[in-house]
Short mmCIF file of C-alpha atoms in Angstrom, two decimals:
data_model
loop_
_atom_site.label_atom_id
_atom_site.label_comp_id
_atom_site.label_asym_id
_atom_site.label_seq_id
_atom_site.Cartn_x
_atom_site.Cartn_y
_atom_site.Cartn_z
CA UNK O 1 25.05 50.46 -25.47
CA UNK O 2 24.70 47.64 -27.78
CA UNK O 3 27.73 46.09 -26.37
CA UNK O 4 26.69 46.17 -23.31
CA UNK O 5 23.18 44.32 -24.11
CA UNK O 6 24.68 41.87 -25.93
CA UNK O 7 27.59 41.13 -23.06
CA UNK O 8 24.14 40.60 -20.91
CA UNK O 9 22.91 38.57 -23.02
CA UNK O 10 25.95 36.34 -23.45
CA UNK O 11 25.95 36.35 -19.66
CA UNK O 12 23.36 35.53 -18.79
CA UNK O 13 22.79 32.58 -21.58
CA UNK O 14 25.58 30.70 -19.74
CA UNK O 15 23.97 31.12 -15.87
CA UNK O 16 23.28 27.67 -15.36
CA UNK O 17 20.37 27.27 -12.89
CA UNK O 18 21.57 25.43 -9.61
CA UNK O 19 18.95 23.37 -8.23
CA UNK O 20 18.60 22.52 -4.46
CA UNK O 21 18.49 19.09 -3.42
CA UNK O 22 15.78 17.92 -1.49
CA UNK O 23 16.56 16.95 2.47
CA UNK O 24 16.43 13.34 3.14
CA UNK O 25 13.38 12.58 5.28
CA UNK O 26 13.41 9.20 6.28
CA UNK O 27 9.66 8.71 7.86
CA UNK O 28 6.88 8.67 5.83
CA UNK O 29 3.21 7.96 7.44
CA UNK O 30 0.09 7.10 5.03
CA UNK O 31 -3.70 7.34 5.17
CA UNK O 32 -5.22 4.90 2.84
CA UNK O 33 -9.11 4.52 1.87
CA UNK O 34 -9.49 1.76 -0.26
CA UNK O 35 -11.21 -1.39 -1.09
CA UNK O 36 -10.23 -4.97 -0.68
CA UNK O 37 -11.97 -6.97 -3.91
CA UNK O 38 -12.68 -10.64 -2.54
CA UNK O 39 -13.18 -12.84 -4.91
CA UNK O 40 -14.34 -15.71 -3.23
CA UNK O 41 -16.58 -14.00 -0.56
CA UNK O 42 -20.42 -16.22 -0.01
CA UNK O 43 -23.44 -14.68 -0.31
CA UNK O 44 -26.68 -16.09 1.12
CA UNK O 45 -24.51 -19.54 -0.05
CA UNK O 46 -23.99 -18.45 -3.28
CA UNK O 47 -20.33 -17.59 -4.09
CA UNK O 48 -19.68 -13.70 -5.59
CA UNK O 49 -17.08 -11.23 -5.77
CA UNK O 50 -17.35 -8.26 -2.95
CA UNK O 51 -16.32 -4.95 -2.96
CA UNK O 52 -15.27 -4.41 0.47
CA UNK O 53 -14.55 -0.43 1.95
CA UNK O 54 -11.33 -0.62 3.78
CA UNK O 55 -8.48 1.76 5.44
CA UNK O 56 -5.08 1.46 6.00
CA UNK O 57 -2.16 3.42 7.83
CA UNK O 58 1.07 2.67 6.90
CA UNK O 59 4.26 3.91 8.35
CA UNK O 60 7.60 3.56 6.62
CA UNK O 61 10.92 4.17 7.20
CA UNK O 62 13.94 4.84 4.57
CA UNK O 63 17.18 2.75 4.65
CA UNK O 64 18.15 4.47 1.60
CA UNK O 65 16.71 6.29 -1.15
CA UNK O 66 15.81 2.90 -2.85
CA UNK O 67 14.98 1.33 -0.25
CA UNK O 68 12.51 0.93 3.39
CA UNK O 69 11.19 -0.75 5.79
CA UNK O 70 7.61 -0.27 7.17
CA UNK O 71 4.48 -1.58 9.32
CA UNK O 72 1.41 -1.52 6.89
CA UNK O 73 -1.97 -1.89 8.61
CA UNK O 74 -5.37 -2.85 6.88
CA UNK O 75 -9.08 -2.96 7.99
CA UNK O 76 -12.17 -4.12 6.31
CA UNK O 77 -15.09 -2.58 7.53
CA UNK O 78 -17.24 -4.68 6.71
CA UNK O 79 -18.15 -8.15 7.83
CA UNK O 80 -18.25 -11.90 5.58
CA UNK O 81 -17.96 -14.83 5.11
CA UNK O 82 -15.46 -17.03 2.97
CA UNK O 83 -15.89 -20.60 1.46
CA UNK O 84 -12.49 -22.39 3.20
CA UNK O 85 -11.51 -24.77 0.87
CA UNK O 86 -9.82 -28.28 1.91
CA UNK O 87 -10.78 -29.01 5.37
CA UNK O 88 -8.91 -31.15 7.49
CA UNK O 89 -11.34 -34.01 7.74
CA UNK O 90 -11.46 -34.87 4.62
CA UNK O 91 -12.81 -32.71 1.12
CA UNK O 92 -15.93 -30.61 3.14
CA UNK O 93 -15.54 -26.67 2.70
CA UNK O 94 -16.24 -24.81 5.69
CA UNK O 95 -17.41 -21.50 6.34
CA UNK O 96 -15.03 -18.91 7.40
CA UNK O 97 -16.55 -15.91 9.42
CA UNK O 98 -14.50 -12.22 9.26
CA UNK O 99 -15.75 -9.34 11.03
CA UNK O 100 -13.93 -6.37 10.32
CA UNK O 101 -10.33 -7.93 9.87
CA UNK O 102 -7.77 -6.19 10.27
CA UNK O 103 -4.14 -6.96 8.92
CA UNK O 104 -0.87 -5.88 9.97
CA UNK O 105 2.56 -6.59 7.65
CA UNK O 106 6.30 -5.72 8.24
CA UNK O 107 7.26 -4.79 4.72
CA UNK O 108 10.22 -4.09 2.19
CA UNK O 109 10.14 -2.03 0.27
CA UNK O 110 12.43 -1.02 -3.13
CA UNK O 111 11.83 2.31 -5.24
CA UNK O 112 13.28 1.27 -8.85
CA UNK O 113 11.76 4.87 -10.12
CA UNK O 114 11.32 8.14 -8.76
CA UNK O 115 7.51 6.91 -8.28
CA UNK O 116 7.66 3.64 -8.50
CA UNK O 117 7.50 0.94 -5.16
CA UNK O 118 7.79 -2.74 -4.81
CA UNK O 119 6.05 -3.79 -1.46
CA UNK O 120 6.80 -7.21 -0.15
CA UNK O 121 5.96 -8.44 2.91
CA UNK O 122 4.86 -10.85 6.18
CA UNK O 123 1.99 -10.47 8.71
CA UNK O 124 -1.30 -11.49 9.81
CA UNK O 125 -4.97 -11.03 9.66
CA UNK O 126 -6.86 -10.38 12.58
CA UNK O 127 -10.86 -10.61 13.00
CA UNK O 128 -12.80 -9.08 15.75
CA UNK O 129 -14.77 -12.30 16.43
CA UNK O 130 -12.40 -13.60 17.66
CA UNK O 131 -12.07 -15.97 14.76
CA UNK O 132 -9.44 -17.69 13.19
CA UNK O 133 -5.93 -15.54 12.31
CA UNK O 134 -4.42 -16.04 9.31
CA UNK O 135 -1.05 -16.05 8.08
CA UNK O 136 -0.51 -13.25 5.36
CA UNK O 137 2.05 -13.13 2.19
CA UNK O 138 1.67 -9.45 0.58
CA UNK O 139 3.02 -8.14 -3.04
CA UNK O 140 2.15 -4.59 -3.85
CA UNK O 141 2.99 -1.78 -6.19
CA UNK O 142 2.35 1.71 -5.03
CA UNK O 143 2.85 5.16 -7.62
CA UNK O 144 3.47 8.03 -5.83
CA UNK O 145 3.40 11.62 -7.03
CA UNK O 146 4.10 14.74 -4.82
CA UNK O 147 1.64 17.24 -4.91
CA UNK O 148 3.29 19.80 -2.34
CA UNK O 149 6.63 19.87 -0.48
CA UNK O 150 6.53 16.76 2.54
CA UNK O 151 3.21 15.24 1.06
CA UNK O 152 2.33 12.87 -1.50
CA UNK O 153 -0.56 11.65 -3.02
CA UNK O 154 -0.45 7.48 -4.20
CA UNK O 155 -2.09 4.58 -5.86
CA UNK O 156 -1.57 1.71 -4.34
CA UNK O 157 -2.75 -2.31 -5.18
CA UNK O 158 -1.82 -5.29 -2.61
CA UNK O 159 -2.31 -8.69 -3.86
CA UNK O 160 -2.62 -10.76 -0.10
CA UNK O 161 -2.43 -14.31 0.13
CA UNK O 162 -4.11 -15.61 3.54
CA UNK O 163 -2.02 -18.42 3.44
CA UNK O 164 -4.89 -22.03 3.76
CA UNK O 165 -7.65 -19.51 3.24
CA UNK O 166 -7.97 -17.01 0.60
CA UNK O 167 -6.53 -14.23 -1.08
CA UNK O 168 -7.28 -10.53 -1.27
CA UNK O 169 -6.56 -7.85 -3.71
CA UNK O 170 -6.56 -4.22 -1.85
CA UNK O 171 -6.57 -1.07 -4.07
CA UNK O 172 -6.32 2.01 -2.21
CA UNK O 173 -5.43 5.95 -2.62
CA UNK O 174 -3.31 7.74 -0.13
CA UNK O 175 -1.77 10.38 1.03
CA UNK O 176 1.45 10.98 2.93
CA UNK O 177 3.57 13.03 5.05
CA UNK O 178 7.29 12.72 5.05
CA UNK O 179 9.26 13.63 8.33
#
């Protein structure tokens, strides 16, 4: 009897555990709410920093494990009004009037960590008014942490340079569905 325990024992001791890998899903679609901080926003002409709500759906697709491509889509929903800087006539700022922008980037993205992204990307900013559109440069860093099999919950901050105009930083909390 105690043999037999102990060969048990010994047995299963050495069982190593075999784990499953995951399947490779290669979409991934986001919900973002958010806010975009602007820090050069006017305010009955004063200048001020604004806390603006925003939302964002991005869709991404996976090259690799590392690394994806994606469409990432931003709108402010609220209306103001920016200080433009450097004029063409001459040193006179102008006002610049955004209602509800909304921004669209083709992005790259690289995954150095398990939940860890780079985001780097190209687009532009459209307002509703039909005001000016603007040119967009985005850097971002997203953490992402699955909190059930096919979804994810993230952290995300976009630093957005409106190239002659101004630059927003977006911070925003998603979640995700792979497919």
């Amino acid at each position: 009897m105690v043999l037999f325990l102990a060969g048990s024992f010994i047995s299963n001791a050495q069982t190593d555990v075999v784990e499953k890998e995951k399947p490779f899903l290669r979409h991934r679609l986001t919900g973002v709410i958010g806010h975009a901080l602007q820090p050069t926003a006017l305010e009955n002409g004063q200048k001020k920093w604004l806390a603006l709500a925003s939302w964002g759906l991005d869709y991404d697709y996976k090259l690799s494990r590392k690394w994806a491509i994606g469409l990432h889509s931003d709108i402010i929903l609220q209306n103001f009004n920016i200080e433009e800087e450097g004029a063409v006539g001459g040193d006179k700022s102008k006002v610049l009037q955004r209602k509800t922008p909304l921004a669209l980037c083709a992005v790259a993205i690289y995954k150095p960590t398990k939940h860890l992204s780079t985001v780097v990307g190209l687009g532009e900013e459209f307002s509703f008014n039909k005001g000016k559109s603007l040119f967009i440069a985005r850097l971002g860093l997203e953490y992402g942490y699955e909190i059930m099999e096919k979804y994810e919950l993230g952290f995300s901050v976009n630093y957005d340079v409106k190239v002659d105009a101004y630059s927003t930083i977006v911070l925003g909390l998603g979640v995700s569905r792979f497919f």
